[in-house]
Coordinates of C-alpha atoms and ligand atoms in Angstrom, one line a residue:
X1 CA 0.2 -0.2 0.1
X2 CA 1.3 3.3 -1.1
X3 CA 2.8 5.1 2.0
X4 CA 4.2 8.6 1.7
X5 CA 6.8 7.9 4.3
X6 CA 8.2 5.1 2.4
X7 CA 10.8 5.6 -0.2
X8 CA 10.4 3.4 -3.3
X9 CA 13.6 2.8 -5.4
X10 CA 14.3 1.5 -8.9
X11 CA 15.5 -2.1 -8.6
X12 CA 19.0 -1.3 -10.6
X13 CA 18.1 -0.3 -14.2
X14 CA 14.7 -2.2 -14.0
X15 CA 11.4 -0.4 -14.2
X16 CA 10.8 -2.3 -11.0
X17 CA 10.2 0.0 -7.6
X18 CA 10.9 -1.8 -4.4
X19 CA 10.1 -0.2 -0.8
X20 CA 13.6 0.8 0.7
X21 CA 12.6 -1.4 3.6
X22 CA 11.5 -5.0 2.8
X23 CA 10.5 -8.0 5.1
X24 CA 11.5 -11.4 4.7
X25 CA 10.3 -14.7 6.2
X26 CA 13.7 -16.7 7.1
X27 CA 13.6 -18.6 10.7
X28 CA 10.7 -16.6 11.5
X29 CA 7.1 -17.4 9.4
X30 CA 6.2 -20.8 9.7
X31 CA 9.4 -21.6 11.9
X32 CA 9.6 -19.5 15.2
X33 CA 6.7 -17.7 14.7
X34 CA 3.9 -20.4 13.9
X35 CA 0.9 -18.2 15.4
X36 CA -1.3 -17.1 12.0
X37 CA -2.8 -14.1 13.9
X38 CA 1.0 -12.9 14.8
X39 CA 2.2 -13.5 11.1
X40 CA -0.6 -11.6 9.5
X41 CA -0.2 -8.6 11.9
X42 CA 3.3 -8.1 11.1
X43 CA 3.0 -8.6 7.5
X44 CA -0.3 -6.6 7.2
X45 CA 1.3 -3.3 9.3
X46 CA 4.6 -3.9 6.9
X47 CA 2.0 -3.7 3.9
X48 CA 0.2 -0.8 5.5
X49 CA 3.5 1.2 6.5
X50 CA 4.4 1.1 2.5
X51 CA 6.3 -2.0 2.4
X52 CA 5.5 -3.9 -1.0
X53 CA 8.5 -6.2 -1.3
X54 CA 8.4 -9.5 0.7
X55 CA 11.3 -11.9 0.5
X56 CA 10.8 -15.7 0.9
X57 CA 12.6 -19.0 -0.2
X58 CA 11.5 -22.5 -0.6
X59 CA 14.0 -23.8 1.6
X60 CA 12.4 -21.4 4.5
X61 CA 11.2 -24.3 6.9
X62 CA 10.8 -26.6 3.7
X63 CA 8.0 -24.8 2.2
X64 CA 6.4 -23.6 5.5
X65 CA 7.1 -19.7 5.1
X66 CA 5.8 -19.7 1.7
X67 CA 2.6 -21.3 2.8
X68 CA 2.4 -18.9 6.0
X69 CA 3.3 -15.7 4.0
X70 CA 1.0 -16.9 1.0
X71 CA -2.2 -17.3 3.2
X72 CA -1.4 -13.4 4.4
X73 CA -1.1 -12.5 1.0
X74 CA -4.4 -14.0 -0.4
X75 CA -5.9 -11.1 1.5
X76 CA -3.6 -8.3 0.2
X77 CA -3.8 -7.0 -3.4
X78 CA -1.7 -9.2 -5.6
X79 CA -0.5 -6.3 -8.0
X80 CA 0.5 -4.2 -5.1
X81 CA 2.8 -6.7 -4.0
X82 CA 6.6 -7.7 -5.1
X83 CA 6.9 -11.2 -3.8
X84 CA 10.3 -13.4 -4.3
X85 CA 11.2 -16.6 -3.6
X86 CA 14.3 -18.7 -4.3
X87 CA 15.8 -22.0 -5.7
X88 CA 18.8 -24.0 -4.9
X89 CA 19.3 -25.4 -1.6
X90 CA 18.2 -29.2 -1.2
X91 CA 14.4 -29.8 -0.4
X92 CA 14.9 -33.6 -0.1
X93 CA 17.5 -36.5 -0.2
X94 CA 16.5 -36.8 -4.2
X95 CA 19.4 -36.2 -6.4
X96 CA 17.8 -34.1 -8.5
X97 CA 15.8 -31.8 -6.0
X98 CA 18.8 -29.2 -5.5
X99 CA 20.8 -26.9 -7.3
X100 CA 20.2 -24.9 -10.3
X101 CA 19.9 -27.5 -13.1
X102 CA 16.8 -26.7 -15.7
X103 CA 14.8 -29.8 -14.2
X104 CA 15.1 -28.7 -10.5
X105 CA 14.4 -24.9 -11.5
X106 CA 11.3 -25.9 -13.5
X107 CA 9.8 -28.3 -10.8
X108 CA 10.6 -26.0 -7.9
X109 CA 8.9 -22.9 -9.2
X110 CA 5.8 -24.5 -9.5
X111 CA 5.9 -26.0 -6.2
X112 CA 6.7 -22.6 -4.9
X113 CA 3.9 -20.7 -6.9
X114 CA 1.6 -23.7 -5.5
X115 CA 2.9 -23.1 -1.8
X116 CA 2.6 -19.1 -2.1
X117 CA -0.8 -19.3 -3.8
X118 CA 0.1 -17.1 -6.9
X119 CA 0.4 -17.4 -10.5
X120 CA 3.7 -15.7 -10.8
X121 CA 6.4 -14.4 -8.4
X122 CA 8.0 -10.8 -9.3
X123 CA 11.6 -11.9 -8.5
X124 CA 13.0 -15.5 -8.6
X125 CA 16.6 -15.8 -6.9
X126 CA 19.4 -18.3 -7.7
X127 CA 19.9 -18.5 -4.1
X128 CA 23.7 -19.7 -4.6
X129 CA 25.9 -20.5 -7.3
X130 CA 25.8 -23.9 -8.6
X131 CA 29.4 -25.2 -9.4
X132 CA 27.7 -28.5 -11.0
X133 CA 25.7 -27.1 -13.3
X134 CA 26.7 -25.0 -16.5
X135 CA 25.9 -21.3 -16.3
X136 CA 24.2 -21.6 -19.7
X137 CA 21.6 -24.2 -18.4
X138 CA 20.6 -21.9 -15.3
X139 CA 20.3 -18.8 -17.5
X140 CA 18.2 -20.6 -20.2
X141 CA 16.0 -22.3 -17.7
X142 CA 15.6 -18.6 -15.7
X143 CA 14.7 -16.9 -19.3
X144 CA 12.5 -19.3 -20.3
X145 CA 10.5 -18.9 -16.8
X146 CA 10.3 -14.9 -18.0
X147 CA 8.6 -16.0 -21.2
X148 CA 6.5 -18.5 -19.8
X149 CA 4.9 -15.8 -17.2
X150 CA 6.0 -17.6 -14.2
X151 CA 8.4 -14.9 -13.2
X152 CA 9.0 -11.4 -13.7
X153 CA 12.4 -10.7 -13.1
X154 CA 15.3 -13.2 -12.1
X155 CA 18.2 -12.8 -9.6
X156 CA 21.1 -14.0 -7.7
X157 CA 21.9 -14.5 -3.8
X158 CA 25.4 -14.4 -2.8
X159 CA 27.1 -14.4 -6.2
X160 CA 30.5 -13.0 -6.7
X161 CA 31.2 -9.8 -8.7
X162 CA 32.9 -12.3 -11.1
X163 CA 29.9 -14.4 -11.5
X164 CA 27.7 -11.5 -11.8
X165 CA 29.7 -10.3 -14.9
X166 CA 30.0 -13.8 -16.6
X167 CA 26.2 -14.4 -16.2
X168 CA 25.4 -11.2 -17.7
X169 CA 28.2 -11.4 -20.8
X170 CA 26.4 -14.7 -21.2
X171 CA 22.9 -13.5 -21.4
X172 CA 24.0 -10.8 -23.6
X173 CA 25.7 -13.3 -25.7
X174 CA 22.6 -15.3 -26.3
X175 CA 19.8 -12.8 -26.2
X176 CA 18.7 -14.3 -23.2
X177 CA 17.0 -12.1 -20.1
X178 CA 19.7 -10.9 -17.8
X179 CA 19.8 -11.4 -14.0
X180 CA 18.2 -8.0 -12.8
X181 CA 18.9 -8.4 -8.9
X182 CA 21.7 -9.7 -6.5
X183 CA 20.8 -10.4 -2.7
X184 CA 23.9 -10.3 -0.8
X185 CA 24.7 -10.1 3.1
X186 CA 25.0 -6.5 4.5
X187 CA 25.6 -5.4 8.0
X188 CA 27.6 -2.8 9.9
X189 CA 29.4 -6.4 11.1
X190 CA 29.5 -8.4 7.6
X191 CA 30.2 -5.4 5.1
X192 CA 33.6 -5.9 3.3
X193 CA 32.5 -8.7 0.8
X194 CA 29.7 -6.3 -0.4
X195 CA 31.8 -3.0 -0.6
X196 CA 34.7 -4.2 -2.2
X197 CA 33.0 -6.6 -4.9
X198 CA 29.6 -7.3 -5.0
X199 CA 28.2 -3.7 -4.8
X200 CA 30.9 -2.3 -7.6
X201 CA 30.2 -5.1 -9.9
X202 CA 26.4 -4.9 -9.7
X203 CA 26.3 -1.0 -10.2
X204 CA 28.5 -1.5 -13.2
X205 CA 25.9 -4.2 -14.4
X206 CA 22.8 -2.0 -13.3
X207 CA 21.7 -4.5 -11.2
X208 CA 19.6 -3.8 -8.0
X209 CA 21.0 -4.7 -4.7
X210 CA 18.6 -6.2 -2.0
X211 CA 20.5 -7.0 1.3
X212 CA 19.9 -9.2 3.9
X213 CA 20.5 -9.7 7.7
X214 CA 21.0 -5.8 8.4
X215 CA 20.9 -6.5 12.1
X216 CA 23.2 -9.3 12.1
X217 CA 20.5 -12.0 13.1
X218 CA 19.5 -9.5 15.8
X219 CA 23.2 -8.7 17.4
X220 CA 22.9 -5.0 16.3
X221 CA 19.7 -4.5 18.4
X222 CA 22.0 -4.7 21.4
X223 CA 19.7 -7.6 22.8
X224 CA 22.6 -9.8 23.4
X225 CA 24.6 -7.5 25.6
X226 CA 24.2 -9.0 28.7
X227 CA 24.0 -12.5 27.5
X228 CA 21.4 -14.5 25.4
X229 CA 17.7 -13.8 26.0
X230 CA 15.7 -16.8 25.9
X231 CA 13.9 -17.7 22.7
X232 CA 15.9 -15.3 20.7
X233 CA 17.5 -16.6 17.4
X234 CA 21.0 -16.7 18.6
X235 CA 19.8 -18.6 21.4
X236 CA 18.0 -21.2 19.4
X237 CA 20.5 -21.3 16.7
X238 CA 24.0 -22.9 18.0
X239 CA 25.3 -22.1 14.3
X240 CA 24.0 -18.7 14.2
X241 CA 25.3 -18.3 17.5
X242 CA 29.0 -19.6 16.5
X243 CA 29.2 -17.0 13.9
X244 CA 27.7 -13.8 15.5
X245 CA 28.6 -14.1 18.9
X246 CA 32.3 -13.0 20.2
X247 CA 33.3 -10.9 22.9
X248 CA 34.7 -8.4 20.0
X249 CA 31.5 -8.4 18.5
X250 CA 29.5 -7.6 21.6
X251 CA 31.6 -5.1 22.9
X252 CA 31.7 -3.3 19.4
X253 CA 27.5 -3.5 19.5
X254 CA 27.8 -2.0 22.9
X255 CA 29.8 0.8 21.7
X256 CA 27.0 1.9 19.1
X257 CA 24.7 2.7 22.4
X258 CA 26.7 5.6 23.0
X259 CA 25.7 6.9 19.3
X260 CA 22.2 5.9 19.5
X261 CA 21.5 7.3 22.8
X262 CA 22.7 10.7 22.0
X263 CA 20.6 10.6 18.8
X264 CA 17.3 9.5 20.6
X265 CA 17.1 6.7 18.3
X266 CA 17.7 2.8 18.8
X267 CA 20.6 0.7 17.8
X268 CA 18.2 -1.4 15.3
X269 CA 17.2 1.6 13.6
X270 CA 20.8 2.8 13.0
X271 CA 22.0 0.0 11.8
X272 CA 19.2 -0.4 9.3
X273 CA 19.2 3.2 8.2
X274 CA 23.2 2.6 7.7
X275 CA 22.4 -0.5 5.3
X276 CA 19.8 1.6 3.2
X277 CA 22.5 4.5 2.5
X278 CA 25.3 1.8 1.1
X279 CA 26.1 2.3 -2.3
X280 CA 23.5 0.6 -5.0
X281 CA 21.4 -0.6 -2.2
X282 CA 17.5 -0.8 -3.6
X283 CA 15.7 -2.2 -0.5
X284 CA 17.1 -3.4 3.0
X285 CA 15.0 -6.9 3.7
X286 CA 14.6 -7.0 7.6
X287 CA 13.1 -9.8 9.8
X288 CA 10.8 -9.5 12.8
X289 CA 9.1 -12.2 15.2
X290 CA 7.1 -9.3 16.8
X291 CA 5.0 -6.4 15.8
X292 CA 7.1 -4.2 18.2
X293 CA 10.3 -5.0 16.5
X294 CA 8.7 -4.1 12.8
X295 CA 7.5 -1.0 14.1
X296 CA 11.0 -0.3 15.9
X297 CA 12.7 -0.8 12.5
X298 CA 10.8 1.0 10.3
X299 CA 11.5 4.1 12.4
X300 CA 14.9 3.4 10.5
X301 CA 13.1 5.7 7.9
X302 CA 13.2 8.6 9.9
X303 CA 17.1 8.6 10.6
X304 CA 19.1 11.3 8.9
X305 CA 21.9 9.3 7.9
X306 CA 24.8 11.5 7.4
X307 CA 28.3 11.0 6.2
X308 CA 29.6 11.9 9.7
X309 CA 27.1 9.5 11.3
X310 CA 28.3 6.9 8.9
X311 CA 31.7 7.6 9.7
X312 CA 31.1 7.3 13.6
X313 CA 29.2 3.9 13.0
X314 CA 32.0 2.5 11.1
X315 CA 34.4 3.5 13.7
X316 CA 32.5 1.9 16.4
X317 CA 32.3 -1.3 14.4
X318 CA 35.5 -2.0 12.5
X319 CA 35.5 -4.1 9.2
X320 CA 35.8 -8.1 9.7
Ligands
NAP401 N1 19.7 -14.9 0.7 C1 19.9 -15.3 1.6 O1 20.8 -16.3 1.3 C2 19.7 -14.8 2.6 C3 19.7 -15.2 4.1 C4 19.3 -15.0 5.2 C5 18.1 -13.6 5.2 N2 17.8 -13.6 3.7 C6 16.6 -12.8 3.7 O2 16.6 -11.4 4.6 C7 15.6 -11.1 5.4 C8 16.0 -10.7 6.8 O3 17.1 -11.2 7.3 P1 17.0 -11.5 9.0 O4 16.1 -12.0 9.4 O5 18.5 -12.3 9.3 O6 17.4 -9.8 9.3 P2 18.0 -9.3 10.7 O7 17.3 -8.0 10.9 O8 19.1 -9.3 10.8 O9 17.5 -10.2 11.8 C9 16.1 -10.5 12.2 C10 15.8 -10.9 13.7 O10 16.4 -10.2 14.4 C11 15.5 -10.1 15.8 N3 14.9 -8.8 15.8 C12 14.7 -8.2 14.8 N4 14.4 -6.6 14.9 C13 14.5 -6.5 16.2 C14 14.7 -5.7 17.3 N5 14.1 -4.5 16.7 N6 15.1 -5.8 18.6 C15 15.7 -6.9 18.6 N7 15.8 -8.0 18.0 C16 15.1 -7.8 16.8 C17 14.5 -11.1 15.2 O11 14.8 -12.2 15.8 P3 14.4 -12.8 17.5 O12 13.3 -12.2 17.8 O13 14.3 -14.4 17.2 O14 15.6 -12.6 18.0 C18 14.4 -11.0 13.9 O15 13.8 -12.4 13.5 C19 15.2 -12.7 5.9 O16 13.9 -12.9 6.2 C20 15.5 -13.6 4.1 O17 14.1 -13.2 3.5 C21 18.5 -14.0 2.7

């Protein structure tokens, strides 16, 4: 739903406009958040605040996120939604139920569309590069899905600058639809790969950039300052805990509190506003398990992210 408070940005050189803040379903909808009323209240509040872009994947709780979010989308005007989903990660033990082969892409899109309850998705992402499938096979399959009207644009996630350049050159040579968007990780804590490699390549190719985990799975909110709050994501997941929680990271996040308090905003708002103003970023995909988190995160739109403020945040959290 159009909301004057929400900036809408062109996705790279395409004509599609995405809300600067998006909402995704990883580890949340259909997973840690199963209550249908809560899911509906969060998605509907995001939509009413002007969020038009909602990000899912087949692998998120093996299809349950697509189902849970799809049930809410059914009550919203489809033409106002930009829905994305993804393909790559193994959905079962079957040897072909994975990767970016023509077979898996064709089987996966139909399953995703059925779970979401839509006849097309706006964006379809190759969730990782697939070294075991020729790039031409993947590009041709994506091009075919666009011609069949099942997807409107295709994109990549966590591809390197060189892989993006190769895909573009190949599509140009074969006259295929090119990937229009890349989905990389970006937060104050994990920013170097984006800044050094992915963002320069994407901007040179005219790709949009929709970035994930702006709060480093919640760490940048400051909720882990004094240990692990029961039920929070890094309390629940040992793997994610190992990749984010360290004394140095927690100490760095504590330093952000001084800046946030001075400005009368929260650390989550600062971290999201920082990501929204990085080079080439079309939209920052956030996550929320509670309505209050979503509301707080939407407050990032009000932060005036000056160059001086960026420098202060980057000094508090050194790269790497
Ligand atoms: N392409 C990819 O490979 C990839 C990978 C990861 C994510 N993504 C996409 O990006 C989306 C966002 O990623 P993310 O969920 O990792 O984003 P994030 O903003 O880094 O983390 C969101 C999580 O942090 C906690 N949180 C959010 N706001 C908070 C607040 N104001 N105060 C305290 N805690 C707060 C919540 O978890 P708890 O309440 O459970 O602690 C929430 O689920 C995903 O849903 C998915 O669509 C894509």
